[in-house]
Short mmCIF file of C-alpha atoms in Angstrom, two decimals:
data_model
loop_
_atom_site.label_atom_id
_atom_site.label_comp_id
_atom_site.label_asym_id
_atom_site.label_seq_id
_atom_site.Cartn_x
_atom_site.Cartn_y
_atom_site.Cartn_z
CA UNK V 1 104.16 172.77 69.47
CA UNK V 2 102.62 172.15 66.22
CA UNK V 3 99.27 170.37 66.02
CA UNK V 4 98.92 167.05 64.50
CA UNK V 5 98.09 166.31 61.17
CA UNK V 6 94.92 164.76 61.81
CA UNK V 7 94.53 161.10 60.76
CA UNK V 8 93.23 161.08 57.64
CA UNK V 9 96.12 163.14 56.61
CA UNK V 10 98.87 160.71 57.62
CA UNK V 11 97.66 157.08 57.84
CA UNK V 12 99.55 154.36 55.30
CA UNK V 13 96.74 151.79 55.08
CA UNK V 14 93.59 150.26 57.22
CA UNK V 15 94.34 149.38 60.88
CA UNK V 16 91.39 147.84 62.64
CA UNK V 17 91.20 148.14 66.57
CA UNK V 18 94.46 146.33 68.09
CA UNK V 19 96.62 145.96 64.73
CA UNK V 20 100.00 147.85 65.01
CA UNK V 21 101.89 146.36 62.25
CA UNK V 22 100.81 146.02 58.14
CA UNK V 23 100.47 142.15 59.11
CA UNK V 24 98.39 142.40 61.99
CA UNK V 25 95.93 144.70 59.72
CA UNK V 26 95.98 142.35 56.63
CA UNK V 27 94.94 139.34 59.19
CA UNK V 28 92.35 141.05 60.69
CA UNK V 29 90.49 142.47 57.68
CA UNK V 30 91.24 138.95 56.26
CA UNK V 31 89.12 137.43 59.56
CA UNK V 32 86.11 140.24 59.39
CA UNK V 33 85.19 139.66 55.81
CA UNK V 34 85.36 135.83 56.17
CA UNK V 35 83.27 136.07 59.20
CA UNK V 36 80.39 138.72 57.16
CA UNK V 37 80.59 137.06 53.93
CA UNK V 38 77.28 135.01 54.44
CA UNK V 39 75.34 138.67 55.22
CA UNK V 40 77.40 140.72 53.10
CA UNK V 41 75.39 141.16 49.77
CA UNK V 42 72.15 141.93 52.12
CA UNK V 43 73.67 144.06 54.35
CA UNK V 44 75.21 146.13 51.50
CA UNK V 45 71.97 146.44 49.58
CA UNK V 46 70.25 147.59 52.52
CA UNK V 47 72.37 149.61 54.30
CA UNK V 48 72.95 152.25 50.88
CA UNK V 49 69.91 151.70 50.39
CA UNK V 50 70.43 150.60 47.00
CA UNK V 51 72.57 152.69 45.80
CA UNK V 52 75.43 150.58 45.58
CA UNK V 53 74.13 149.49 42.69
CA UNK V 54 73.90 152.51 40.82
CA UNK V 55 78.10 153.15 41.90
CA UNK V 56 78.71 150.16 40.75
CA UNK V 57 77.18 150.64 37.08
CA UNK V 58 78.21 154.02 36.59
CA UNK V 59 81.89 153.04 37.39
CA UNK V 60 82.11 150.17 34.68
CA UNK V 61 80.48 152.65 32.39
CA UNK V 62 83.33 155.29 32.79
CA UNK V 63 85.47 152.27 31.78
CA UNK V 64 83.12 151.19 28.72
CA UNK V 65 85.70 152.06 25.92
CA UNK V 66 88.52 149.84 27.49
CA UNK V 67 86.13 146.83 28.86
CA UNK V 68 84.64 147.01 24.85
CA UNK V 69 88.27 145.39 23.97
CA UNK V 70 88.14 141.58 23.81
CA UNK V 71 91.46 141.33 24.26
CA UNK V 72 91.55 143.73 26.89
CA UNK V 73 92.62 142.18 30.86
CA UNK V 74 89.97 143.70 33.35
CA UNK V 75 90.81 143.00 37.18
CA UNK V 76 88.20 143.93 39.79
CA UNK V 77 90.62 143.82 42.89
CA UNK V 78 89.32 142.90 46.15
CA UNK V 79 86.38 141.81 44.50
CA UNK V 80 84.36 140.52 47.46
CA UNK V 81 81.16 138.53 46.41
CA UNK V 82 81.53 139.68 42.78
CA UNK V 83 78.86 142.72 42.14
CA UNK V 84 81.54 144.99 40.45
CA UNK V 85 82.81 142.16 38.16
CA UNK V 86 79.24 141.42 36.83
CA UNK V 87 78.65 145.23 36.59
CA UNK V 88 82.15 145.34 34.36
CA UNK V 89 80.82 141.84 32.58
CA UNK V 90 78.29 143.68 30.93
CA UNK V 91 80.26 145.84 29.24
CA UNK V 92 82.14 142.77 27.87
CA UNK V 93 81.96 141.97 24.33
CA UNK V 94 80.00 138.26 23.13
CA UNK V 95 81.98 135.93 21.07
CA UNK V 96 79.18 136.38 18.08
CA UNK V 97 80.71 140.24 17.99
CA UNK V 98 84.53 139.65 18.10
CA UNK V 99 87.16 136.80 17.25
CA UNK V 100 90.75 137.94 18.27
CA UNK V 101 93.69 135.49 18.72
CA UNK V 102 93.23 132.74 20.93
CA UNK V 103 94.32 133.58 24.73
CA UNK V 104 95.22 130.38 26.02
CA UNK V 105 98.95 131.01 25.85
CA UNK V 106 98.80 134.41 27.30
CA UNK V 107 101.02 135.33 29.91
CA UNK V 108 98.84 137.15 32.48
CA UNK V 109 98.66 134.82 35.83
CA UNK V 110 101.83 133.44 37.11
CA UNK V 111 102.32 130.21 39.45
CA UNK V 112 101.62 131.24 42.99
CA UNK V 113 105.15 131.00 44.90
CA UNK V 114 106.89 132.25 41.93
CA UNK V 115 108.13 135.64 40.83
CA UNK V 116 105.53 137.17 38.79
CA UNK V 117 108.29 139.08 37.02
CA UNK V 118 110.23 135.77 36.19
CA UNK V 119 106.98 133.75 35.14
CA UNK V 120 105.33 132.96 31.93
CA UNK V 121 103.00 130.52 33.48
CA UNK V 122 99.39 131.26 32.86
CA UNK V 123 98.53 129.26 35.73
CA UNK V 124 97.59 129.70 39.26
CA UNK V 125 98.36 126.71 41.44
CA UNK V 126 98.00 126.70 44.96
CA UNK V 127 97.12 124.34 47.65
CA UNK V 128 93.52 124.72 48.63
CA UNK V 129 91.78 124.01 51.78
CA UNK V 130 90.09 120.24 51.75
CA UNK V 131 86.94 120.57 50.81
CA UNK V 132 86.79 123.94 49.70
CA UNK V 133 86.42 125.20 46.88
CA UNK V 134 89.22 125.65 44.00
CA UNK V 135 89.80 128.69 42.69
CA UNK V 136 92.45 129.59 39.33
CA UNK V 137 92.82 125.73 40.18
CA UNK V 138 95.98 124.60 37.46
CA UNK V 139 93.83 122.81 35.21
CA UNK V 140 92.30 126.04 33.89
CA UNK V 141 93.68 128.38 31.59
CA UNK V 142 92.85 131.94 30.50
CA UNK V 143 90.52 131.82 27.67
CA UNK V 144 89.29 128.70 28.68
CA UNK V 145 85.74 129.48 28.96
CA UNK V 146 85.48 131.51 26.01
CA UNK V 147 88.57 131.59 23.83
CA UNK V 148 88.11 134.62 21.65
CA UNK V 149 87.53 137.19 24.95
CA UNK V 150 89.98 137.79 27.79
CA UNK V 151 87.94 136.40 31.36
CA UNK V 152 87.75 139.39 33.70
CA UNK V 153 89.86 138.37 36.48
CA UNK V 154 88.34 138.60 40.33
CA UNK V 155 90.44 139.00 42.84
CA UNK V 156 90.43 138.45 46.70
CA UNK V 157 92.06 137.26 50.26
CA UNK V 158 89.11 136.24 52.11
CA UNK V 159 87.98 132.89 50.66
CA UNK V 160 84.45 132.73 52.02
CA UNK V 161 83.46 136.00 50.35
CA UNK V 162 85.54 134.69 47.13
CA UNK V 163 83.04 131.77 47.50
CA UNK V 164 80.11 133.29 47.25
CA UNK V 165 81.52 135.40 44.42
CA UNK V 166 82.07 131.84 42.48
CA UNK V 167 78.96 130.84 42.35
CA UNK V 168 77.79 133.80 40.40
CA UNK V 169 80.69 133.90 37.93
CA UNK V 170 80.25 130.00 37.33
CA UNK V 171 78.30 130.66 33.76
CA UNK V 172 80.69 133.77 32.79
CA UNK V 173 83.88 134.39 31.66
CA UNK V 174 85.17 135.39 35.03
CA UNK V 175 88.31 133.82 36.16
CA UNK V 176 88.27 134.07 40.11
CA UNK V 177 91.73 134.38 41.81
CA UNK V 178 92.36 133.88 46.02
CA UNK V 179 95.07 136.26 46.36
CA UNK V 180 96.61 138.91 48.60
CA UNK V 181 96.53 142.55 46.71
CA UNK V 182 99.51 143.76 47.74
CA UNK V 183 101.50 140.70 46.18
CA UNK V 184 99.39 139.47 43.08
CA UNK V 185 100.37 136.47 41.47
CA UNK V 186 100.31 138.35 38.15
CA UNK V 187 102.94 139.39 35.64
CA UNK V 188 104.17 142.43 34.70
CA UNK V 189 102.68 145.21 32.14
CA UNK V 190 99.98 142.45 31.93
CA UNK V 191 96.67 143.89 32.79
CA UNK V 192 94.86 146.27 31.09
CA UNK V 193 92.17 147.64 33.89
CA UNK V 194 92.23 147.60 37.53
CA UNK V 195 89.27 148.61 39.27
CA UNK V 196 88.46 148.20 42.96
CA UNK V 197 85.08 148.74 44.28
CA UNK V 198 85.16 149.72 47.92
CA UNK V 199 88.13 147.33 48.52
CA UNK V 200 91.44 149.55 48.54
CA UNK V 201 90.52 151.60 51.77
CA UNK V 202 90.82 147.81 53.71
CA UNK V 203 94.65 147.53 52.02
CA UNK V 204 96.78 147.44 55.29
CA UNK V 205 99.40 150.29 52.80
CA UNK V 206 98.11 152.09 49.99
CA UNK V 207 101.18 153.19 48.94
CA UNK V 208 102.13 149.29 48.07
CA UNK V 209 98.44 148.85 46.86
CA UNK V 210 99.40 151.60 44.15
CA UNK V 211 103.06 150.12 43.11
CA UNK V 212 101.63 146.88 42.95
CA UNK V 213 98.88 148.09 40.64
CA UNK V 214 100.94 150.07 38.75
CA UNK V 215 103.59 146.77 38.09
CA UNK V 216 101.09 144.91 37.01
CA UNK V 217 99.19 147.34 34.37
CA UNK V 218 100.53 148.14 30.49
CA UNK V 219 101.73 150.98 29.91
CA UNK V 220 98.23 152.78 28.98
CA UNK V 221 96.75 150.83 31.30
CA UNK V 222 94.11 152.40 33.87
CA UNK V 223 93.12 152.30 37.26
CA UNK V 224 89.83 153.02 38.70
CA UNK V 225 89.41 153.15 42.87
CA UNK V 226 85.96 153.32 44.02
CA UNK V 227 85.65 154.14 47.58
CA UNK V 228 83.84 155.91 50.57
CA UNK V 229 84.94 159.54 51.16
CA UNK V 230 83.89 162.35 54.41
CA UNK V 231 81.99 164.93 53.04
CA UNK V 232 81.87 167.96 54.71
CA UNK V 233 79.54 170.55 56.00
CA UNK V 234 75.71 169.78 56.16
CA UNK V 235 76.13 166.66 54.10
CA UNK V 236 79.00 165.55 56.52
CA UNK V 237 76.90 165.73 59.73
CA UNK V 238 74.24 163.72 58.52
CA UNK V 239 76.55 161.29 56.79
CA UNK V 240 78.23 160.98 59.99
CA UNK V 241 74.91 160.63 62.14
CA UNK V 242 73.83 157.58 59.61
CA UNK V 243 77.09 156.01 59.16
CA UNK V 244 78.41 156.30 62.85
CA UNK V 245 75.52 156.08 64.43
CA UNK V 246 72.55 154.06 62.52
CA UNK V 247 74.74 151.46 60.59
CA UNK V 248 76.89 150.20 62.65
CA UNK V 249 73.80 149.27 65.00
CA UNK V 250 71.86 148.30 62.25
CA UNK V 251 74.84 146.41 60.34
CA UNK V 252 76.13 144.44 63.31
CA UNK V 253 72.99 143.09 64.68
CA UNK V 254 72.20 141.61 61.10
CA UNK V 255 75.88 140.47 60.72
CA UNK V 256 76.30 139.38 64.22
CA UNK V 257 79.69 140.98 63.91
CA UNK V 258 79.44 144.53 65.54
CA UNK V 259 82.83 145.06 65.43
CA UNK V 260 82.92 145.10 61.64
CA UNK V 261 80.57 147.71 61.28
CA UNK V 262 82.32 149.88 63.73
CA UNK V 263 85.47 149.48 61.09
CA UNK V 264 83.53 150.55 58.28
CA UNK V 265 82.73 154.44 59.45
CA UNK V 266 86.40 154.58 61.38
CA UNK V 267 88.25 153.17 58.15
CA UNK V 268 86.26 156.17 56.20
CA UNK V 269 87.27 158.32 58.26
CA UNK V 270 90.85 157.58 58.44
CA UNK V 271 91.26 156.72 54.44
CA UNK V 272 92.59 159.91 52.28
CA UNK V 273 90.93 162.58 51.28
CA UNK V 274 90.90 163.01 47.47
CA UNK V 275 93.50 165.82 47.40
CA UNK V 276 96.10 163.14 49.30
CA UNK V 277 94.59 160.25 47.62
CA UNK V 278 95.54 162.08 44.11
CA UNK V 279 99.10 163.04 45.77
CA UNK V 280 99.63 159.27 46.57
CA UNK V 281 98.63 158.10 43.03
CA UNK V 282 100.93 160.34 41.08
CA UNK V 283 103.48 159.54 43.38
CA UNK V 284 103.20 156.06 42.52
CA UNK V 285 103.95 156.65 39.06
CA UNK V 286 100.06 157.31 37.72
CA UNK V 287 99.57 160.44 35.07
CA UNK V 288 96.37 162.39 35.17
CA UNK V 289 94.96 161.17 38.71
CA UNK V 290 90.99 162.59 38.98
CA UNK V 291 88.68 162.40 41.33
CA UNK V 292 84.93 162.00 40.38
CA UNK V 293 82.41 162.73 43.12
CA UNK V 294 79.64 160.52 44.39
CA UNK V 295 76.26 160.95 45.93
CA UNK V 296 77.34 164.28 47.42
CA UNK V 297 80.27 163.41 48.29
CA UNK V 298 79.56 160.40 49.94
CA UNK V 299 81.81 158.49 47.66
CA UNK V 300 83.75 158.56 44.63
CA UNK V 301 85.98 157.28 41.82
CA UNK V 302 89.45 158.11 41.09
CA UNK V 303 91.22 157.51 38.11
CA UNK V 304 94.24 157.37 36.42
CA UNK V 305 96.99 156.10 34.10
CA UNK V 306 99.90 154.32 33.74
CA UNK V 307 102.34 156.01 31.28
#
């Protein structure tokens, strides 16, 4: 009998402990980042010991030629608490250093509930929570804020962590958006760059992550995917002694969620290597997929582009 391809090699998308189905995965990452949000910008910090940071900045830097335009539509998917949409802010022209058409009449965000491909609403409208914040609420536009630069749009399904993004994007030209990734209430060949920082390894199928992306992006439009990755050899084994062992201690007794730091080292080590991950991103229609390697290894960016 042939052995089994091991996991890493044939999974479709996240599944926390007990999810079977896409659905069941979607809700439960949905529930853990809602229930870490109020610890998640700590825990982060600490737990890479800063070195978030520096991934962060170096991946908006790779994408400086591109954020530069200020016409240009940047979308930091699953954008948690905002740190990789202020890291591609400051790449983002001023109004003193650019006046293009005004944007207000763009057609990038469609009504929620309606076919993105049918819409040419720049609007998001959607019934929020009482008391809770509003977010893409229908009485702002795109280009609102600052009329002569596109708003970097920030994307994400759990709204506590979307909440404490929105209070740092309140004095920029970020336009934050409560959404589901793998159906984005977005047109078509509307976005310029998509970039997710640590985000697309939690999609509950990568392969719709990836068609979704790729509807939604003009043609020369790029993708960037920042993510964990399992080194190997000497590297590996102490990666695998911090990150299975230390942090999930370490992360759950400052979260008071243990559960979601036992996700974090078993979704790393189920997500695709980068010769699958390239595979899958070609196959989704992407030209010239790379991988760029991290920290040894311990994470990287992968890029490509829609033809």
């Amino acid at each position: 009998m042939a052995a089994q391809l091991p996991e890493h090699e044939r999974t479709t998308g996240a599944r926390p402990i007990g999810a079977t189905t896409d659905q069941d995965a979607a809700a439960n990452v949905q529930q853990m980042f809602d229930t870490i949000a109020p610890k998640y910008d700590l825990l982060n910090h600490v737990l890479s010991i800063g070195i978030d940071r520096w991934w962060w900045s170096r991946a908006a830097r790779s994408f400086r030629p591109i954020l530069q335009r200020p016409e240009a539509v940047a979308l930091d998917l699953c954008c948690g608490t905002g740190d990789m949409t202020l890291a591609l802010l400051k790449h983002r022209p001023s109004a003193a250093q650019n006046r293009v058409p005004h944007l207000r009449d763009s057609s990038i965000v469609a009504k929620v509930g309606e076919s993105p491909q049918n819409s040419d609403q720049p609007l998001i409208e959607r019934e929020d929570t009482p008391g809770a914040p509003s977010f893409a609420a229908s009485s702002r536009r795109i280009g609102d804020d600052n009329p002569e630069i596109a708003p970097i749009l920030a994307v994400d399904f759990s709204h506590q962590m979307l909440s404490r993004g929105a209070e740092k994007f309140a004095s920029h030209n970020i336009l934050p958006i409560e959404a589901d990734a793998l159906h984005l209430p977005l047109a078509d060949n509307s976005i310029d760059l998509v970039i997710s920082a640590f985000g697309f390894r939690n999609l509950s199928n990568y392969e719709a992550g990836l068609a979704e992306l790729h509807r939604i992006l003009r043609p020369g439009g790029q993708i960037g995917i920042l993510d964990f990755n399992q080194p190997e050899g000497i590297t590996g084994a102490l990666y695998n002694l911090y990150f299975k062992q230390i942090l999930p201690r370490f992360g759950g007794l400052i979260s008071g969620d243990p559960a979601a730091y036992t996700y974090l080292p078993d979704s790393v080590a189920r997500f695709p290597r980068p010769a699958r991950m390239i595979e899958l991103i070609a196959n989704a229609g992407f030209t010239d997929p790379t991988w760029t390697s991290y920290t040894f290894g311990t994470a990287g960016l992968y890029r490509a582009t829609k033809p």
